[in-house]
Short mmCIF file of C-alpha atoms in Angstrom, two decimals:
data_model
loop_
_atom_site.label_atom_id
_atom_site.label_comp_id
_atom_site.label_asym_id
_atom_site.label_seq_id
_atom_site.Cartn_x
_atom_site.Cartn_y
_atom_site.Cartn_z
CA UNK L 1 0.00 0.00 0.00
CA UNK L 2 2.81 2.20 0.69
CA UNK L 3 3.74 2.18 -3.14
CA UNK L 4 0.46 1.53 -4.49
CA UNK L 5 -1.30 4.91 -2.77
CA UNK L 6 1.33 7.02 -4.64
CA UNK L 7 1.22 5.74 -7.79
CA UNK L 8 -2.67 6.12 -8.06
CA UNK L 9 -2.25 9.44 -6.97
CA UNK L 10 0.11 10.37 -9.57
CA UNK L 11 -2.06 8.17 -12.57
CA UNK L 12 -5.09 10.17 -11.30
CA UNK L 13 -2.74 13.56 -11.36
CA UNK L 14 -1.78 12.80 -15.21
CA UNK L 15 -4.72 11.33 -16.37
CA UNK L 16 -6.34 14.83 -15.47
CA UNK L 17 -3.37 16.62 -17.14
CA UNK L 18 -4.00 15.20 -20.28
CA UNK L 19 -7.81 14.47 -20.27
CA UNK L 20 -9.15 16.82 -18.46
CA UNK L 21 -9.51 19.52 -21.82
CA UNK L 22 -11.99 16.74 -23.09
CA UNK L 23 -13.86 16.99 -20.48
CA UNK L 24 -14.29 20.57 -19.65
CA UNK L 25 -15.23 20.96 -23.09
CA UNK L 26 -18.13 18.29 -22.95
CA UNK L 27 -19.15 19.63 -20.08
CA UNK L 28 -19.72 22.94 -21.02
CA UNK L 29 -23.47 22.71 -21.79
CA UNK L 30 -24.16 21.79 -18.42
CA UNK L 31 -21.46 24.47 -16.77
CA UNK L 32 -23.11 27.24 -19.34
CA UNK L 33 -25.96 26.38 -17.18
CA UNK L 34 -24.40 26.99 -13.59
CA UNK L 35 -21.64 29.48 -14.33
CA UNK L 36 -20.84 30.66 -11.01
CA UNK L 37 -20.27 26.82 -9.87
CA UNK L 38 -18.20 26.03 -12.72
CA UNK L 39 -16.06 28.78 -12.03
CA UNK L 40 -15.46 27.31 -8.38
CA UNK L 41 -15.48 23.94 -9.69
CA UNK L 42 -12.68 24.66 -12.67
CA UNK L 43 -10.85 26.87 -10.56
CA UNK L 44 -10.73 25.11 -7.60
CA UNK L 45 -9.46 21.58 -9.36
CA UNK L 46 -6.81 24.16 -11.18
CA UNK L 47 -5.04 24.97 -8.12
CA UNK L 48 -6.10 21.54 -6.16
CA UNK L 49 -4.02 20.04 -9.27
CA UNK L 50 -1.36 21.92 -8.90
CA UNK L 51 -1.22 20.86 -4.94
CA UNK L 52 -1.03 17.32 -5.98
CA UNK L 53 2.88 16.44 -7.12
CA UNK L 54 2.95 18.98 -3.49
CA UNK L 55 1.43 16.10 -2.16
CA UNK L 56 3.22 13.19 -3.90
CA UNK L 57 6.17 14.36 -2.91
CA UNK L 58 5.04 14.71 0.79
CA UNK L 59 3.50 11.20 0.39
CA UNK L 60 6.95 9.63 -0.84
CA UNK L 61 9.07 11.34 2.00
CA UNK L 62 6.87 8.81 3.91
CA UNK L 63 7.57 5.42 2.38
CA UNK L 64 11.05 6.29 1.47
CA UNK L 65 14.24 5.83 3.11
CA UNK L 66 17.84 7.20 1.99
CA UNK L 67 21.31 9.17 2.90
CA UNK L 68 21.25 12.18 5.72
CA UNK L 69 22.23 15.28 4.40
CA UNK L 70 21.39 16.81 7.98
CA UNK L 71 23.98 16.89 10.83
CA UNK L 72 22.44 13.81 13.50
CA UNK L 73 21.01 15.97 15.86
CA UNK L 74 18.69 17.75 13.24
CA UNK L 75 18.02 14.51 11.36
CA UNK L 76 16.69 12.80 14.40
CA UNK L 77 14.32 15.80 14.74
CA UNK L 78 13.23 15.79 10.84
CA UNK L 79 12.86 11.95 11.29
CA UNK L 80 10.91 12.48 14.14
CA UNK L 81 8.33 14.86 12.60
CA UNK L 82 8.18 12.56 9.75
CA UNK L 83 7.04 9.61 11.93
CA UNK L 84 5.03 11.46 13.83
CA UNK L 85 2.77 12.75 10.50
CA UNK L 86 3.38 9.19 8.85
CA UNK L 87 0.15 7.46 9.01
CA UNK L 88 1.18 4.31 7.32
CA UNK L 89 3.16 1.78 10.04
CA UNK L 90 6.61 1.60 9.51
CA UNK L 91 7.04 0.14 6.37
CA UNK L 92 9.56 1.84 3.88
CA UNK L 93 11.56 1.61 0.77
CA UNK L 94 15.12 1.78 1.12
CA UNK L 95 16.45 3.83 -1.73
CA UNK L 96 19.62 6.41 -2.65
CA UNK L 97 16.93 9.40 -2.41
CA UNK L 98 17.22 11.64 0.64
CA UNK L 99 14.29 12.25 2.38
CA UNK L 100 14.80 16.03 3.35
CA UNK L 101 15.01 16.72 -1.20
CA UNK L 102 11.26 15.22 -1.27
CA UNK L 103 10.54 17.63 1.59
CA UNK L 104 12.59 20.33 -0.20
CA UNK L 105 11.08 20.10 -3.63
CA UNK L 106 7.53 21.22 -2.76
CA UNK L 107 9.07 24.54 -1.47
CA UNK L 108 11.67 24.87 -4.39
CA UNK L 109 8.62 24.50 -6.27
CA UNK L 110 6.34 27.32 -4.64
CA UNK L 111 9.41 29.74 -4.97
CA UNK L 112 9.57 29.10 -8.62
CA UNK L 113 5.39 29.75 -9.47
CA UNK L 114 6.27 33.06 -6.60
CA UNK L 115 9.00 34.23 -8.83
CA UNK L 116 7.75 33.88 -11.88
CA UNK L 117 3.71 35.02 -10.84
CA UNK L 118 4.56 37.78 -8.72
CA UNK L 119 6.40 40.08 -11.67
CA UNK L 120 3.68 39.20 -13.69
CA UNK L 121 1.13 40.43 -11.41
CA UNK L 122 3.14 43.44 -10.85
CA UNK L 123 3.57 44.23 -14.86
CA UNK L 124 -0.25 43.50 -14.42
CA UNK L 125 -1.73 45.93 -11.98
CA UNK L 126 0.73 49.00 -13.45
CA UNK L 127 -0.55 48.87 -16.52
CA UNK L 128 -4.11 48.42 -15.58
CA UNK L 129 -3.03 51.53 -13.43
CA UNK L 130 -1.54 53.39 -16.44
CA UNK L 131 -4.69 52.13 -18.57
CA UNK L 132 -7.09 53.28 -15.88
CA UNK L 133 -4.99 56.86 -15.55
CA UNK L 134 -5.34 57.16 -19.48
CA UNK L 135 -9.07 56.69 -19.26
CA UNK L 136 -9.71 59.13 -16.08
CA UNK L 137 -7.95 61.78 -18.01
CA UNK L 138 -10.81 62.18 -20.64
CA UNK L 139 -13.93 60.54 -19.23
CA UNK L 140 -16.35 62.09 -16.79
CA UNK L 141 -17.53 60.23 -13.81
CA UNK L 142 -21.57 60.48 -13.53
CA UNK L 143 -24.64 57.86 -12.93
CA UNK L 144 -26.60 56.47 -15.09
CA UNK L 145 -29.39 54.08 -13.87
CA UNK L 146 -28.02 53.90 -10.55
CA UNK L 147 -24.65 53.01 -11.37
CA UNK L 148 -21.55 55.27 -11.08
CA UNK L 149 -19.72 55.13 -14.61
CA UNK L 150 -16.87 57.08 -16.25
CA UNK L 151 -18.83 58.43 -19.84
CA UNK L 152 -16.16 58.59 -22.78
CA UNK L 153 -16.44 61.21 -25.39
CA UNK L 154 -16.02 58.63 -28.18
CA UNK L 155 -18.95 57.77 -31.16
CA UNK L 156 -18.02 54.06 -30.51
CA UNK L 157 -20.36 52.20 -28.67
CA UNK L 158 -17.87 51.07 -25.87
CA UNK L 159 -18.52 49.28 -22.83
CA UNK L 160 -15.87 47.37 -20.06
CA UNK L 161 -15.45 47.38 -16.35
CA UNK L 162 -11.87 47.91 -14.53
CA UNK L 163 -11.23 46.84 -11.21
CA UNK L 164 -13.29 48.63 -8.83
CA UNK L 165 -10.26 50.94 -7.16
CA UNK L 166 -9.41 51.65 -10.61
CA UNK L 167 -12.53 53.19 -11.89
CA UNK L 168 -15.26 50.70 -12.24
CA UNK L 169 -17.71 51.00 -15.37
CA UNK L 170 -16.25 52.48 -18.47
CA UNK L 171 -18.96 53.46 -21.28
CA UNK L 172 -19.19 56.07 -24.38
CA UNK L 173 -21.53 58.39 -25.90
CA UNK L 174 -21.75 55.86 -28.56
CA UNK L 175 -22.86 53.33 -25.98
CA UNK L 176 -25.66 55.36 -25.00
CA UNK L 177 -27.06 56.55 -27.97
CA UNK L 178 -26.77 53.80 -29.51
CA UNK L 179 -29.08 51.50 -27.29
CA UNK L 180 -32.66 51.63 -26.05
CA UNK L 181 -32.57 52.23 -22.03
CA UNK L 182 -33.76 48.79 -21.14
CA UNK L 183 -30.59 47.30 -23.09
CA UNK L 184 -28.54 50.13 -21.33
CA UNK L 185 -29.40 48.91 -18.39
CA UNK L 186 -28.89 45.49 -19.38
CA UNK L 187 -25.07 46.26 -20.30
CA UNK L 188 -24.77 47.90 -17.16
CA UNK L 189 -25.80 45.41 -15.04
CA UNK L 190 -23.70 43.12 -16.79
CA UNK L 191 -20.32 44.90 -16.04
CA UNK L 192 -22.09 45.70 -12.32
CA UNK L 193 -21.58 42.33 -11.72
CA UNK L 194 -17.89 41.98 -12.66
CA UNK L 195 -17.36 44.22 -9.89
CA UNK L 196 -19.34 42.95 -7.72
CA UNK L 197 -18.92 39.15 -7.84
CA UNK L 198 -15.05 40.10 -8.12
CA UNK L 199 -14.57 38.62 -11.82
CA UNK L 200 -10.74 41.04 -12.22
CA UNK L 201 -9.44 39.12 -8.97
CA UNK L 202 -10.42 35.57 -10.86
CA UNK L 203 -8.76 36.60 -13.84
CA UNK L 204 -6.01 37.96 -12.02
CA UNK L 205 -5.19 34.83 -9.93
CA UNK L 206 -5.50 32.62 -12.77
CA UNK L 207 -3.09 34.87 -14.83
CA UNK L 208 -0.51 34.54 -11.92
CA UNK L 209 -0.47 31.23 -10.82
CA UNK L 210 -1.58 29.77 -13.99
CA UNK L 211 1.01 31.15 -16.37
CA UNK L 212 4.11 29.49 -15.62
CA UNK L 213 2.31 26.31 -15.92
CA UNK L 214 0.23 27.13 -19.08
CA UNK L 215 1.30 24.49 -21.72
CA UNK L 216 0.12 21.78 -19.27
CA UNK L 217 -3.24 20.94 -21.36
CA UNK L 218 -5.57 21.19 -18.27
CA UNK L 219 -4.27 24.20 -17.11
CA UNK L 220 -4.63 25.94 -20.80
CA UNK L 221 -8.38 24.36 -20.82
CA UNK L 222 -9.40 26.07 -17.79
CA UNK L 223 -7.58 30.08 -18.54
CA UNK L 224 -9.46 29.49 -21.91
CA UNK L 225 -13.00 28.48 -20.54
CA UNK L 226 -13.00 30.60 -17.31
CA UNK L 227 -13.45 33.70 -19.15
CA UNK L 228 -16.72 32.25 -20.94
CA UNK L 229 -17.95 31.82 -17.81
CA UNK L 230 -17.44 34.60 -16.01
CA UNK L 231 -19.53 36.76 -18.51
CA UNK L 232 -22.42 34.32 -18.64
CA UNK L 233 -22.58 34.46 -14.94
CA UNK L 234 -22.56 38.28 -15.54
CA UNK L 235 -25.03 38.05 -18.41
CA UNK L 236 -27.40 36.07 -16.31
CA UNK L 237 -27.04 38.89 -13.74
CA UNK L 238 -28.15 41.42 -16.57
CA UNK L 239 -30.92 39.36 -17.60
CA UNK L 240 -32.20 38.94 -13.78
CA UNK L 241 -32.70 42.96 -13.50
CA UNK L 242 -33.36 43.60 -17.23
CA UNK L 243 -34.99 41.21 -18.66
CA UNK L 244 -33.44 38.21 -21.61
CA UNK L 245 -35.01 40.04 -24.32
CA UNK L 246 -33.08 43.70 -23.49
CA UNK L 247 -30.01 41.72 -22.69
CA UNK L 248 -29.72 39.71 -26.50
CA UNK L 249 -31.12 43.19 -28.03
CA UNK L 250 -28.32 45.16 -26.74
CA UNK L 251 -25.36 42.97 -27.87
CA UNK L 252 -27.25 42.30 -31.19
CA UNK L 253 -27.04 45.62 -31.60
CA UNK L 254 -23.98 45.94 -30.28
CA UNK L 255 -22.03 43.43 -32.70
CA UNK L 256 -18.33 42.47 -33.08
CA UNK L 257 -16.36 44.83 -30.19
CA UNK L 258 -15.18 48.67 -30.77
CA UNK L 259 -12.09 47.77 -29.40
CA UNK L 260 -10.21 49.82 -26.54
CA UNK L 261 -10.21 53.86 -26.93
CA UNK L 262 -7.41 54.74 -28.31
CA UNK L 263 -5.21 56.05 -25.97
CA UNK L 264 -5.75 52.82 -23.77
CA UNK L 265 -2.65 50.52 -23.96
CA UNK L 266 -3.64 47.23 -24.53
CA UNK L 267 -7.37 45.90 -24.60
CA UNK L 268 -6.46 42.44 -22.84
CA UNK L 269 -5.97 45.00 -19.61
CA UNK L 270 -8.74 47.18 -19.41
CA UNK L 271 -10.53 44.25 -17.31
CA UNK L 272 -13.85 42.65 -18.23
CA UNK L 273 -14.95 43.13 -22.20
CA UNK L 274 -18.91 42.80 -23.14
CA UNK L 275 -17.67 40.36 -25.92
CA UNK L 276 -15.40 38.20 -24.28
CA UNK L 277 -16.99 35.20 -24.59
CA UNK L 278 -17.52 34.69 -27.83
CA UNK L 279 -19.99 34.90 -30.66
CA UNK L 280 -22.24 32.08 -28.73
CA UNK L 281 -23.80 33.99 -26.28
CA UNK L 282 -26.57 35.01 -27.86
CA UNK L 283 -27.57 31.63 -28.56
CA UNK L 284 -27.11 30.47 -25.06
CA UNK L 285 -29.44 33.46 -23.69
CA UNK L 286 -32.09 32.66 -26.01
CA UNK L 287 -32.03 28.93 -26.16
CA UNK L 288 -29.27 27.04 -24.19
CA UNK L 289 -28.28 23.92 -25.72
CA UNK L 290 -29.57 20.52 -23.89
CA UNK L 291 -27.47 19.59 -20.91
CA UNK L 292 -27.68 15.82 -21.67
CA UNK L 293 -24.84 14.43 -22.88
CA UNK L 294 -22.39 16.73 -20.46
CA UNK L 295 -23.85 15.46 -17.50
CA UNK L 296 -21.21 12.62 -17.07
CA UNK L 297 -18.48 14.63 -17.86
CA UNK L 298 -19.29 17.05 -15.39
CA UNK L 299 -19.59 14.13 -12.93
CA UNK L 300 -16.19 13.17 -14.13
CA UNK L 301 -15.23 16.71 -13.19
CA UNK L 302 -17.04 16.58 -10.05
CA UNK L 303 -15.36 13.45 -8.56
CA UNK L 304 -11.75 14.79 -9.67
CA UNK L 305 -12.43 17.63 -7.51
CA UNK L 306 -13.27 15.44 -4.42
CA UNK L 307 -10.11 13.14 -5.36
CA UNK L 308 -7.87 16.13 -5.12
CA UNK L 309 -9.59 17.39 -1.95
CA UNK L 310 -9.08 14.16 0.00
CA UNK L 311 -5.70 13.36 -1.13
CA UNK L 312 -5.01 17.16 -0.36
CA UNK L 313 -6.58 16.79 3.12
CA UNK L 314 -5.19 13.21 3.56
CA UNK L 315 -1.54 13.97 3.06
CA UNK L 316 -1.46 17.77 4.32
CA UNK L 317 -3.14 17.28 7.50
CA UNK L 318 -1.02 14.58 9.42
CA UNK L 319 1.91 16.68 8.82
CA UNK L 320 -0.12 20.03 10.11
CA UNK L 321 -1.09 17.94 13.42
CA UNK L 322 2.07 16.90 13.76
CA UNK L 323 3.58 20.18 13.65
CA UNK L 324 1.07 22.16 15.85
CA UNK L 325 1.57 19.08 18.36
CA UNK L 326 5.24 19.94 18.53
CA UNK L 327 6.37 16.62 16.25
CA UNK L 328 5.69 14.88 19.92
CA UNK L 329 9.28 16.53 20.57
CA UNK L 330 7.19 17.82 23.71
CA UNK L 331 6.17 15.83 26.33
#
């Protein structure tokens, strides 16, 4: 069992490398219908995946044996800890592997997604800053329908949210004459609920942790889908205050995106876009497809997500009670 346990661990952790992309995408007409749960769901197996070769490595530091590279004093006390978090008896492999690398590697690891994320986060927020700066400079802040909005002087019909601290709800002249006021309130309920179910910070984390790691095919899957989601789930807010029919009337009439205004540096950061998701959101608001034949992959989905949690909470918590309990180096 000692050998078995880690190699189903690490079969279920590649399986879901490699086949997970199938099933997100068959799936999707059932997570179309629930997009705030697939967004947990997809997100939380993302980062409960990357956890798992965390784990494995934890798991093998168990039912491995091999050369000290710690003086004897502090071995005995890494030993101890070990034992005391093992929950398997005593049985071991002897091999030329040091245990205190497999406890090393999950750390060596972390610093690696740190250094690479954090830069990338930074480079992130300062140009969202500079973006956001650019756009305060020639837009007025007023309300329309109840929400507060920075109005561009620009014919295009242009519509986005930023982060909240960073201005909020961006729309044009062109916006406004260009729809009825039931679709204008439509498109700004939609980008109200970027803000306020706190869409940037999604987008954000996935960007960080995500990137390093992003030719790993179920990683790549999930950045690509979560966006989709994230403006159904805002689109089904809109339709909740406005009404379906105002909703599908205002991006009909809206068609293919304006683009950013031109003094904005880069669309991909001036936060949430009205057309992210794709040409097929019209046809999901007006007649979602049948959820049939994605209900087993989404079970499939499902019960990945538990796997990870368990072997997460399996392997993680002995050596948590062993350290708050002092390794039993305490009497």
């Amino acid at each position: 069992m000692t050998v078995l346990i880690p190699v189903l661990v690490a079969g279920v952790v590649i399986v879901a490398a490699v086949g997970g992309p199938t099933l997100v995408r068959s799936a999707s007409p059932l997570l179309m219908r629930i997009p705030r749960t697939a967004i947990l769901v997809l997100t939380g197996s993302l980062l409960l995946w990357l956890l798992a070769p965390v784990s494995l490595s934890l798991m093998a530091a168990w039912t491995v044996t091999g050369p000290s590279l710690l003086p004897a004093p502090f071995a005995d006390v890494c030993q101890q800890c070990l034992d005391a978090a093992n929950p398997f008896a005593s049985n071991t492999v002897d091999t030329a592997i040091p245990v205190l690398l497999l406890l090393i590697l999950p750390v060596l690891g972390l610093l690696t997604l740190i250094g690479v994320g954090v830069p990338r986060w930074v480079r992130r927020a300062r140009s969202t800053r500079s973006a956001s700066q650019g756009i305060s400079g020639r837009a007025r802040s007023t309300s329309i329908d109840g929400h507060r909005v920075l109005l561009l002087d620009d014919s295009r019909p242009i519509a986005f949210s930023l982060p909240k601290r960073s201005g909020g709800i961006v729309i044009s002249d062109g916006l406004c004459a260009a729809l009825e006021p039931d679709e204008l309130a439509a498109v700004l309920s939609h980008e109200q609920a970027h803000l306020r179910q706190h869409h940037h910070l999604v987008l954000t984390l996935l960007d960080t942790v995500a990137w390093p790691l992003r030719r790993v095919p179920l990683v790549s899957a999930i950045v690509d889908v979560i966006p989709h989601y994230l403006e159904i789930a805002a689109d089904n807010a809109a339709r909740s205050r406005a009404g379906t029919p105002a909703l599908a009337s205002a991006l009909l009439k809206l068609g293919a995106p304006a683009g950013p205004p031109p003094s904005a540096p880069g669309g991909a950061l001036l936060g949430m876009k009205l057309h992210a998701a794709g040409p097929d959101r019209i046809g999901h608001i007006v007649a979602p497809s049948g959820v049939g034949s994605a209900v087993l992959p989404a079970s499939v989905l499902g019960i990945q997500l538990a796997v990870f949690v368990v072997v997460a909470a399996a392997i993680h918590g002995p050596y948590l009670r062993a350290v708050v309990a002092g390794c039993g180096l305490v009497p």
